[in-house]
Amino acid sequence: MLEQPKAEQKFEYIVLLGDDRRPGQKRARTDTIILVGIERATGNINMLSIPRDTRTEVPGYGVTKINHAGAYGGPALSIKTISKFSGVPISHYVRTDFVGLAKLIDLMGGVTVTDGIGPVQHLDGRLAVSFMRQRHKYASGDFKRMDNQQRVLLVLAKKLRSPSTVTAIPGIMDALSGHLDTDMSVGYMQKLVGQTRGRPIKSYVLTGKTQTIDHVSYVIIDSAEKNRVFKAFMAGQLPAAKN
């Protein structure tokens, strides 16, 4: 399922999965898919969002939406599907639901963000999750939703990488028990936080065209664009955003 990074590999790749699990559910569709590449030598971070409605092959289930992999086979199938689609060798994953994300944001004292259109606002966990899920009010719909998700995560990443947070990670993990799972140990997460502290984060949203096929709405990613973006991501050279 997960690929151990080779000694000569310049980057380590982690996938962040946010799903819409309800209480008692072990599997659900993945609402948020973000690939994170950490450059080993510098600690620089690259963050790439993949549309949840991307049309691709889910191994064993045929061509469907990429986010269905989580409902069919949990994190294992999500990782397999995302790796096959992107060509990115994923080493680790972090998965949370919306309750866990809201709790994490509250533990960090909320987030101060803007959608680039309205005013800057300070949001608690519940309001921040609502902000991250909103798409209907924007002309670009889900693509703007992904942009807003990144805006919140960039603020959250800055808070999580503060010196005081490193020692608090075990307590944070305990507080999020039942809402967050990962294959990484607490010690390894503390190491990553220390390695990336103060380092820049570049972010990008993979875009495509919305198309209805057999009464189902998908995002179709142009193959040339996909190859261009993932090649740049794996080189640590994300392209400038087009919007």
PDB file of C-alpha atoms in Angstrom:
ATOM      1  CA  MET A   1       0.000   0.000   0.000  1.00  0.00           C
ATOM      2  CA  LEU A   2       2.623   2.532   1.136  1.00  0.00           C
ATOM      3  CA  GLU A   3       6.028   2.948  -0.463  1.00  0.00           C
ATOM      4  CA  GLN A   4       9.068   3.443   1.724  1.00  0.00           C
ATOM      5  CA  PRO A   5      11.119   6.343   0.368  1.00  0.00           C
ATOM      6  CA  LYS A   6      14.366   5.276  -1.276  1.00  0.00           C
ATOM      7  CA  ALA A   7      17.633   6.637   0.083  1.00  0.00           C
ATOM      8  CA  GLU A   8      18.207   8.722  -3.046  1.00  0.00           C
ATOM      9  CA  GLN A   9      14.636  10.066  -3.130  1.00  0.00           C
ATOM     10  CA  LYS A  10      14.657  13.844  -2.650  1.00  0.00           C
ATOM     11  CA  PHE A  11      11.084  14.102  -1.403  1.00  0.00           C
ATOM     12  CA  GLU A  12       8.832  12.273   1.007  1.00  0.00           C
ATOM     13  CA  TYR A  13       5.161  12.173   0.036  1.00  0.00           C
ATOM     14  CA  ILE A  14       2.198  12.198   2.394  1.00  0.00           C
ATOM     15  CA  VAL A  15      -1.467  12.235   1.422  1.00  0.00           C
ATOM     16  CA  LEU A  16      -4.024  14.102   3.529  1.00  0.00           C
ATOM     17  CA  LEU A  17      -7.488  12.576   3.357  1.00  0.00           C
ATOM     18  CA  GLY A  18     -10.562  14.338   4.722  1.00  0.00           C
ATOM     19  CA  ASP A  19     -13.704  12.240   4.600  1.00  0.00           C
ATOM     20  CA  ASP A  20     -17.383  12.596   5.394  1.00  0.00           C
ATOM     21  CA  ARG A  21     -17.602   9.694   7.847  1.00  0.00           C
ATOM     22  CA  ARG A  22     -20.588   9.682  10.145  1.00  0.00           C
ATOM     23  CA  PRO A  23     -20.461   8.303  13.721  1.00  0.00           C
ATOM     24  CA  GLY A  24     -19.961   4.539  13.626  1.00  0.00           C
ATOM     25  CA  GLN A  25     -18.756   4.442  10.021  1.00  0.00           C
ATOM     26  CA  LYS A  26     -15.301   3.077   9.204  1.00  0.00           C
ATOM     27  CA  ARG A  27     -15.370   4.017   5.526  1.00  0.00           C
ATOM     28  CA  ALA A  28     -16.752   6.960   3.599  1.00  0.00           C
ATOM     29  CA  ARG A  29     -16.142   8.955   0.447  1.00  0.00           C
ATOM     30  CA  THR A  30     -13.094  11.183   0.582  1.00  0.00           C
ATOM     31  CA  ASP A  31     -14.093  14.846   0.499  1.00  0.00           C
ATOM     32  CA  THR A  32     -10.554  16.246   0.491  1.00  0.00           C
ATOM     33  CA  ILE A  33      -7.434  14.870  -1.198  1.00  0.00           C
ATOM     34  CA  ILE A  34      -4.175  16.766  -0.780  1.00  0.00           C
ATOM     35  CA  LEU A  35      -0.725  15.467  -1.664  1.00  0.00           C
ATOM     36  CA  VAL A  36       2.111  16.892   0.407  1.00  0.00           C
ATOM     37  CA  GLY A  37       5.729  16.656  -0.719  1.00  0.00           C
ATOM     38  CA  ILE A  38       8.455  17.401   1.847  1.00  0.00           C
ATOM     39  CA  GLU A  39      11.937  18.045   0.483  1.00  0.00           C
ATOM     40  CA  ARG A  40      14.329  16.099   2.665  1.00  0.00           C
ATOM     41  CA  ALA A  41      17.315  18.420   2.325  1.00  0.00           C
ATOM     42  CA  THR A  42      15.503  21.699   3.021  1.00  0.00           C
ATOM     43  CA  GLY A  43      12.183  20.902   4.703  1.00  0.00           C
ATOM     44  CA  ASN A  44      10.356  22.907   2.029  1.00  0.00           C
ATOM     45  CA  ILE A  45       6.748  21.800   1.467  1.00  0.00           C
ATOM     46  CA  ASN A  46       4.666  21.461  -1.702  1.00  0.00           C
ATOM     47  CA  MET A  47       0.906  20.966  -1.410  1.00  0.00           C
ATOM     48  CA  LEU A  48      -1.308  19.817  -4.291  1.00  0.00           C
ATOM     49  CA  SER A  49      -5.107  19.408  -4.159  1.00  0.00           C
ATOM     50  CA  ILE A  50      -6.830  16.816  -6.356  1.00  0.00           C
ATOM     51  CA  PRO A  51     -10.543  17.333  -7.163  1.00  0.00           C
ATOM     52  CA  ARG A  52     -12.684  14.769  -5.363  1.00  0.00           C
ATOM     53  CA  ASP A  53     -14.831  14.211  -8.484  1.00  0.00           C
ATOM     54  CA  THR A  54     -11.846  13.395 -10.711  1.00  0.00           C
ATOM     55  CA  ARG A  55     -12.727  10.600 -13.134  1.00  0.00           C
ATOM     56  CA  THR A  56     -10.160   7.816 -12.953  1.00  0.00           C
ATOM     57  CA  GLU A  57      -9.773   4.097 -12.469  1.00  0.00           C
ATOM     58  CA  VAL A  58     -10.257   2.732  -8.968  1.00  0.00           C
ATOM     59  CA  PRO A  59      -8.467  -0.656  -8.926  1.00  0.00           C
ATOM     60  CA  GLY A  60     -11.011  -3.457  -8.727  1.00  0.00           C
ATOM     61  CA  TYR A  61     -13.983  -1.137  -9.295  1.00  0.00           C
ATOM     62  CA  GLY A  62     -13.459   0.363 -12.738  1.00  0.00           C
ATOM     63  CA  VAL A  63     -13.646   3.991 -13.824  1.00  0.00           C
ATOM     64  CA  THR A  64     -15.446   6.226 -11.341  1.00  0.00           C
ATOM     65  CA  LYS A  65     -14.811   9.229  -9.068  1.00  0.00           C
ATOM     66  CA  ILE A  66     -11.476   9.176  -7.282  1.00  0.00           C
ATOM     67  CA  ASN A  67     -13.143   9.846  -3.930  1.00  0.00           C
ATOM     68  CA  HIS A  68     -15.176   6.627  -4.150  1.00  0.00           C
ATOM     69  CA  ALA A  69     -12.003   4.671  -3.376  1.00  0.00           C
ATOM     70  CA  GLY A  70     -12.285   5.629   0.283  1.00  0.00           C
ATOM     71  CA  ALA A  71     -15.806   4.237   0.518  1.00  0.00           C
ATOM     72  CA  TYR A  72     -14.848   1.031  -1.311  1.00  0.00           C
ATOM     73  CA  GLY A  73     -11.602   0.226   0.481  1.00  0.00           C
ATOM     74  CA  GLY A  74     -10.666   2.859   3.056  1.00  0.00           C
ATOM     75  CA  PRO A  75      -7.239   4.551   3.132  1.00  0.00           C
ATOM     76  CA  ALA A  76      -5.510   1.565   1.523  1.00  0.00           C
ATOM     77  CA  LEU A  77      -7.527   1.765  -1.684  1.00  0.00           C
ATOM     78  CA  SER A  78      -7.474   5.572  -1.658  1.00  0.00           C
ATOM     79  CA  ILE A  79      -3.678   5.540  -1.564  1.00  0.00           C
ATOM     80  CA  LYS A  80      -3.445   2.903  -4.287  1.00  0.00           C
ATOM     81  CA  THR A  81      -5.843   4.875  -6.502  1.00  0.00           C
ATOM     82  CA  ILE A  82      -4.184   8.250  -5.932  1.00  0.00           C
ATOM     83  CA  SER A  83      -0.701   6.816  -6.546  1.00  0.00           C
ATOM     84  CA  LYS A  84      -1.833   5.197  -9.792  1.00  0.00           C
ATOM     85  CA  PHE A  85      -3.514   8.404 -10.965  1.00  0.00           C
ATOM     86  CA  SER A  86      -0.648  10.726 -10.052  1.00  0.00           C
ATOM     87  CA  GLY A  87       2.470   8.590 -10.287  1.00  0.00           C
ATOM     88  CA  VAL A  88       3.471   9.852  -6.842  1.00  0.00           C
ATOM     89  CA  PRO A  89       5.040   7.241  -4.488  1.00  0.00           C
ATOM     90  CA  ILE A  90       3.092   7.890  -1.288  1.00  0.00           C
ATOM     91  CA  SER A  91       4.948   6.988   1.918  1.00  0.00           C
ATOM     92  CA  HIS A  92       2.443   8.051   4.593  1.00  0.00           C
ATOM     93  CA  TYR A  93      -1.130   9.165   5.091  1.00  0.00           C
ATOM     94  CA  VAL A  94      -3.198  11.173   7.535  1.00  0.00           C
ATOM     95  CA  ARG A  95      -6.977  10.776   7.499  1.00  0.00           C
ATOM     96  CA  THR A  96      -9.505  12.750   9.495  1.00  0.00           C
ATOM     97  CA  ASP A  97     -13.212  13.448   9.460  1.00  0.00           C
ATOM     98  CA  PHE A  98     -14.853  16.847   9.806  1.00  0.00           C
ATOM     99  CA  VAL A  99     -15.368  16.478  13.562  1.00  0.00           C
ATOM    100  CA  GLY A 100     -11.672  15.777  14.028  1.00  0.00           C
ATOM    101  CA  LEU A 101     -10.653  18.698  11.841  1.00  0.00           C
ATOM    102  CA  ALA A 102     -12.927  21.080  13.761  1.00  0.00           C
ATOM    103  CA  LYS A 103     -11.471  19.843  17.053  1.00  0.00           C
ATOM    104  CA  LEU A 104      -7.917  20.332  15.777  1.00  0.00           C
ATOM    105  CA  ILE A 105      -8.667  23.889  14.672  1.00  0.00           C
ATOM    106  CA  ASP A 106     -10.202  24.653  18.068  1.00  0.00           C
ATOM    107  CA  LEU A 107      -7.148  23.193  19.829  1.00  0.00           C
ATOM    108  CA  MET A 108      -5.003  25.571  17.754  1.00  0.00           C
ATOM    109  CA  GLY A 109      -7.107  28.574  18.783  1.00  0.00           C
ATOM    110  CA  GLY A 110      -9.024  28.927  15.514  1.00  0.00           C
ATOM    111  CA  VAL A 111      -7.808  30.297  12.182  1.00  0.00           C
ATOM    112  CA  THR A 112      -7.791  33.769  10.664  1.00  0.00           C
ATOM    113  CA  VAL A 113      -8.461  33.547   6.915  1.00  0.00           C
ATOM    114  CA  THR A 114     -10.064  35.162   3.887  1.00  0.00           C
ATOM    115  CA  ASP A 115     -11.392  33.633   0.684  1.00  0.00           C
ATOM    116  CA  GLY A 116      -9.699  36.413  -1.267  1.00  0.00           C
ATOM    117  CA  ILE A 117     -13.070  38.038  -1.923  1.00  0.00           C
ATOM    118  CA  GLY A 118     -14.602  38.889   1.427  1.00  0.00           C
ATOM    119  CA  PRO A 119     -13.039  40.311   4.608  1.00  0.00           C
ATOM    120  CA  VAL A 120     -10.482  38.598   6.810  1.00  0.00           C
ATOM    121  CA  GLN A 121     -12.245  36.666   9.546  1.00  0.00           C
ATOM    122  CA  HIS A 122     -11.326  34.588  12.584  1.00  0.00           C
ATOM    123  CA  LEU A 123     -13.101  31.222  12.597  1.00  0.00           C
ATOM    124  CA  ASP A 124     -13.512  28.541  15.228  1.00  0.00           C
ATOM    125  CA  GLY A 125     -13.423  24.881  14.206  1.00  0.00           C
ATOM    126  CA  ARG A 126     -17.071  24.557  13.226  1.00  0.00           C
ATOM    127  CA  LEU A 127     -17.098  27.718  11.130  1.00  0.00           C
ATOM    128  CA  ALA A 128     -13.722  26.908   9.560  1.00  0.00           C
ATOM    129  CA  VAL A 129     -14.960  23.490   8.406  1.00  0.00           C
ATOM    130  CA  SER A 130     -18.084  25.133   6.984  1.00  0.00           C
ATOM    131  CA  PHE A 131     -15.845  27.631   5.162  1.00  0.00           C
ATOM    132  CA  MET A 132     -13.751  24.762   3.765  1.00  0.00           C
ATOM    133  CA  ARG A 133     -16.796  22.879   2.501  1.00  0.00           C
ATOM    134  CA  GLN A 134     -18.618  25.787   0.845  1.00  0.00           C
ATOM    135  CA  ARG A 135     -18.681  25.715  -2.948  1.00  0.00           C
ATOM    136  CA  HIS A 136     -22.151  26.737  -4.120  1.00  0.00           C
ATOM    137  CA  LYS A 137     -21.597  30.478  -3.595  1.00  0.00           C
ATOM    138  CA  TYR A 138     -18.537  30.521  -5.879  1.00  0.00           C
ATOM    139  CA  ALA A 139     -18.589  30.584  -9.673  1.00  0.00           C
ATOM    140  CA  SER A 140     -15.732  28.077  -9.845  1.00  0.00           C
ATOM    141  CA  GLY A 141     -17.452  25.756  -7.371  1.00  0.00           C
ATOM    142  CA  ASP A 142     -15.287  22.892  -6.146  1.00  0.00           C
ATOM    143  CA  PHE A 143     -12.055  24.462  -7.402  1.00  0.00           C
ATOM    144  CA  LYS A 144     -12.589  27.491  -5.153  1.00  0.00           C
ATOM    145  CA  ARG A 145     -13.528  25.143  -2.320  1.00  0.00           C
ATOM    146  CA  MET A 146     -10.122  23.473  -2.677  1.00  0.00           C
ATOM    147  CA  ASP A 147      -8.439  26.866  -2.693  1.00  0.00           C
ATOM    148  CA  ASN A 148     -10.192  27.752   0.571  1.00  0.00           C
ATOM    149  CA  GLN A 149      -9.172  24.416   2.071  1.00  0.00           C
ATOM    150  CA  GLN A 150      -5.573  25.252   1.314  1.00  0.00           C
ATOM    151  CA  ARG A 151      -5.968  28.716   2.848  1.00  0.00           C
ATOM    152  CA  VAL A 152      -7.105  27.160   6.137  1.00  0.00           C
ATOM    153  CA  LEU A 153      -4.453  24.448   6.058  1.00  0.00           C
ATOM    154  CA  LEU A 154      -1.663  26.965   5.437  1.00  0.00           C
ATOM    155  CA  VAL A 155      -2.693  28.863   8.583  1.00  0.00           C
ATOM    156  CA  LEU A 156      -3.063  25.615  10.505  1.00  0.00           C
ATOM    157  CA  ALA A 157       0.343  24.375   9.318  1.00  0.00           C
ATOM    158  CA  LYS A 158       2.000  27.529  10.617  1.00  0.00           C
ATOM    159  CA  LYS A 159       0.436  27.000  14.032  1.00  0.00           C
ATOM    160  CA  LEU A 160       1.249  23.285  14.100  1.00  0.00           C
ATOM    161  CA  ARG A 161       4.902  23.996  13.316  1.00  0.00           C
ATOM    162  CA  SER A 162       5.388  26.414  16.208  1.00  0.00           C
ATOM    163  CA  PRO A 163       7.950  25.325  18.845  1.00  0.00           C
ATOM    164  CA  SER A 164       5.295  24.881  21.547  1.00  0.00           C
ATOM    165  CA  THR A 165       3.259  22.525  19.378  1.00  0.00           C
ATOM    166  CA  VAL A 166       5.969  19.875  18.977  1.00  0.00           C
ATOM    167  CA  THR A 167       5.748  18.805  22.618  1.00  0.00           C
ATOM    168  CA  ALA A 168       1.945  19.040  22.497  1.00  0.00           C
ATOM    169  CA  ILE A 169       1.548  16.560  19.609  1.00  0.00           C
ATOM    170  CA  PRO A 170       0.951  13.490  21.847  1.00  0.00           C
ATOM    171  CA  GLY A 171      -1.855  15.311  23.664  1.00  0.00           C
ATOM    172  CA  ILE A 172      -3.335  16.518  20.372  1.00  0.00           C
ATOM    173  CA  MET A 173      -3.394  12.961  19.031  1.00  0.00           C
ATOM    174  CA  ASP A 174      -5.142  11.751  22.176  1.00  0.00           C
ATOM    175  CA  ALA A 175      -7.726  14.535  21.892  1.00  0.00           C
ATOM    176  CA  LEU A 176      -8.454  13.547  18.279  1.00  0.00           C
ATOM    177  CA  SER A 177      -8.717   9.819  19.025  1.00  0.00           C
ATOM    178  CA  GLY A 178     -11.470   8.241  16.948  1.00  0.00           C
ATOM    179  CA  HIS A 179     -11.425  11.086  14.437  1.00  0.00           C
ATOM    180  CA  LEU A 180      -7.890  10.916  13.047  1.00  0.00           C
ATOM    181  CA  ASP A 181      -5.731   8.008  11.931  1.00  0.00           C
ATOM    182  CA  THR A 182      -2.289   7.782  10.392  1.00  0.00           C
ATOM    183  CA  ASP A 183       0.463   5.247   9.797  1.00  0.00           C
ATOM    184  CA  MET A 184       3.027   7.634  11.314  1.00  0.00           C
ATOM    185  CA  SER A 185       4.170   7.415  14.927  1.00  0.00           C
ATOM    186  CA  VAL A 186       3.958  10.429  17.215  1.00  0.00           C
ATOM    187  CA  GLY A 187       7.756  10.601  17.267  1.00  0.00           C
ATOM    188  CA  TYR A 188       7.942  10.638  13.486  1.00  0.00           C
ATOM    189  CA  MET A 189       5.367  13.434  13.271  1.00  0.00           C
ATOM    190  CA  GLN A 190       7.364  15.464  15.767  1.00  0.00           C
ATOM    191  CA  LYS A 191      10.444  14.937  13.597  1.00  0.00           C
ATOM    192  CA  LEU A 192       8.606  16.202  10.494  1.00  0.00           C
ATOM    193  CA  VAL A 193       7.297  19.261  12.346  1.00  0.00           C
ATOM    194  CA  GLY A 194      10.811  20.123  13.438  1.00  0.00           C
ATOM    195  CA  GLN A 195      12.232  19.495   9.971  1.00  0.00           C
ATOM    196  CA  THR A 196       9.731  21.807   8.245  1.00  0.00           C
ATOM    197  CA  ARG A 197       9.483  24.571  10.848  1.00  0.00           C
ATOM    198  CA  GLY A 198       9.827  27.984   9.257  1.00  0.00           C
ATOM    199  CA  ARG A 199      10.131  26.558   5.769  1.00  0.00           C
ATOM    200  CA  PRO A 200       7.956  27.849   2.895  1.00  0.00           C
ATOM    201  CA  ILE A 201       4.882  26.051   1.565  1.00  0.00           C
ATOM    202  CA  LYS A 202       3.894  26.195  -2.107  1.00  0.00           C
ATOM    203  CA  SER A 203       0.356  25.166  -2.994  1.00  0.00           C
ATOM    204  CA  TYR A 204      -1.572  24.420  -6.166  1.00  0.00           C
ATOM    205  CA  VAL A 205      -5.025  23.150  -7.159  1.00  0.00           C
ATOM    206  CA  LEU A 206      -5.205  20.644 -10.008  1.00  0.00           C
ATOM    207  CA  THR A 207      -8.013  21.816 -12.291  1.00  0.00           C
ATOM    208  CA  GLY A 208     -10.048  20.270 -15.070  1.00  0.00           C
ATOM    209  CA  LYS A 209     -13.371  20.471 -16.870  1.00  0.00           C
ATOM    210  CA  THR A 210     -16.686  19.415 -15.372  1.00  0.00           C
ATOM    211  CA  GLN A 211     -18.517  16.903 -17.537  1.00  0.00           C
ATOM    212  CA  THR A 212     -21.652  14.811 -17.056  1.00  0.00           C
ATOM    213  CA  ILE A 213     -21.327  11.183 -18.131  1.00  0.00           C
ATOM    214  CA  ASP A 214     -24.243   8.761 -17.685  1.00  0.00           C
ATOM    215  CA  HIS A 215     -25.997  11.324 -15.458  1.00  0.00           C
ATOM    216  CA  VAL A 216     -22.949  11.609 -13.157  1.00  0.00           C
ATOM    217  CA  SER A 217     -20.893  14.797 -12.845  1.00  0.00           C
ATOM    218  CA  TYR A 218     -17.120  14.315 -13.064  1.00  0.00           C
ATOM    219  CA  VAL A 219     -13.999  16.452 -13.260  1.00  0.00           C
ATOM    220  CA  ILE A 220     -12.018  15.481 -16.357  1.00  0.00           C
ATOM    221  CA  ILE A 221      -8.298  16.202 -16.080  1.00  0.00           C
ATOM    222  CA  ASP A 222      -6.456  16.789 -19.356  1.00  0.00           C
ATOM    223  CA  SER A 223      -3.674  14.180 -19.520  1.00  0.00           C
ATOM    224  CA  ALA A 224      -1.039  16.662 -20.705  1.00  0.00           C
ATOM    225  CA  GLU A 225      -1.922  19.084 -17.910  1.00  0.00           C
ATOM    226  CA  LYS A 226      -1.926  16.269 -15.365  1.00  0.00           C
ATOM    227  CA  ASN A 227       1.518  15.117 -16.429  1.00  0.00           C
ATOM    228  CA  ARG A 228       2.852  18.676 -16.384  1.00  0.00           C
ATOM    229  CA  VAL A 229       1.536  19.392 -12.887  1.00  0.00           C
ATOM    230  CA  PHE A 230       2.626  16.133 -11.269  1.00  0.00           C
ATOM    231  CA  LYS A 231       6.054  16.314 -12.879  1.00  0.00           C
ATOM    232  CA  ALA A 232       6.483  19.822 -11.437  1.00  0.00           C
ATOM    233  CA  PHE A 233       5.131  18.697  -8.039  1.00  0.00           C
ATOM    234  CA  MET A 234       7.599  15.822  -7.815  1.00  0.00           C
ATOM    235  CA  ALA A 235      10.442  18.174  -8.769  1.00  0.00           C
ATOM    236  CA  GLY A 236       9.403  20.680  -6.089  1.00  0.00           C
ATOM    237  CA  GLN A 237       8.512  23.201  -8.775  1.00  0.00           C
ATOM    238  CA  LEU A 238       4.753  23.658  -8.726  1.00  0.00           C
ATOM    239  CA  PRO A 239       3.487  25.844 -11.576  1.00  0.00           C
ATOM    240  CA  ALA A 240       2.061  29.264 -10.912  1.00  0.00           C
ATOM    241  CA  ALA A 241      -1.690  29.110 -10.315  1.00  0.00           C
ATOM    242  CA  LYS A 242      -3.775  30.156 -13.305  1.00  0.00           C
ATOM    243  CA  ASN A 243      -6.608  31.688 -11.311  1.00  0.00           C
TER     244      ASN A 243
END
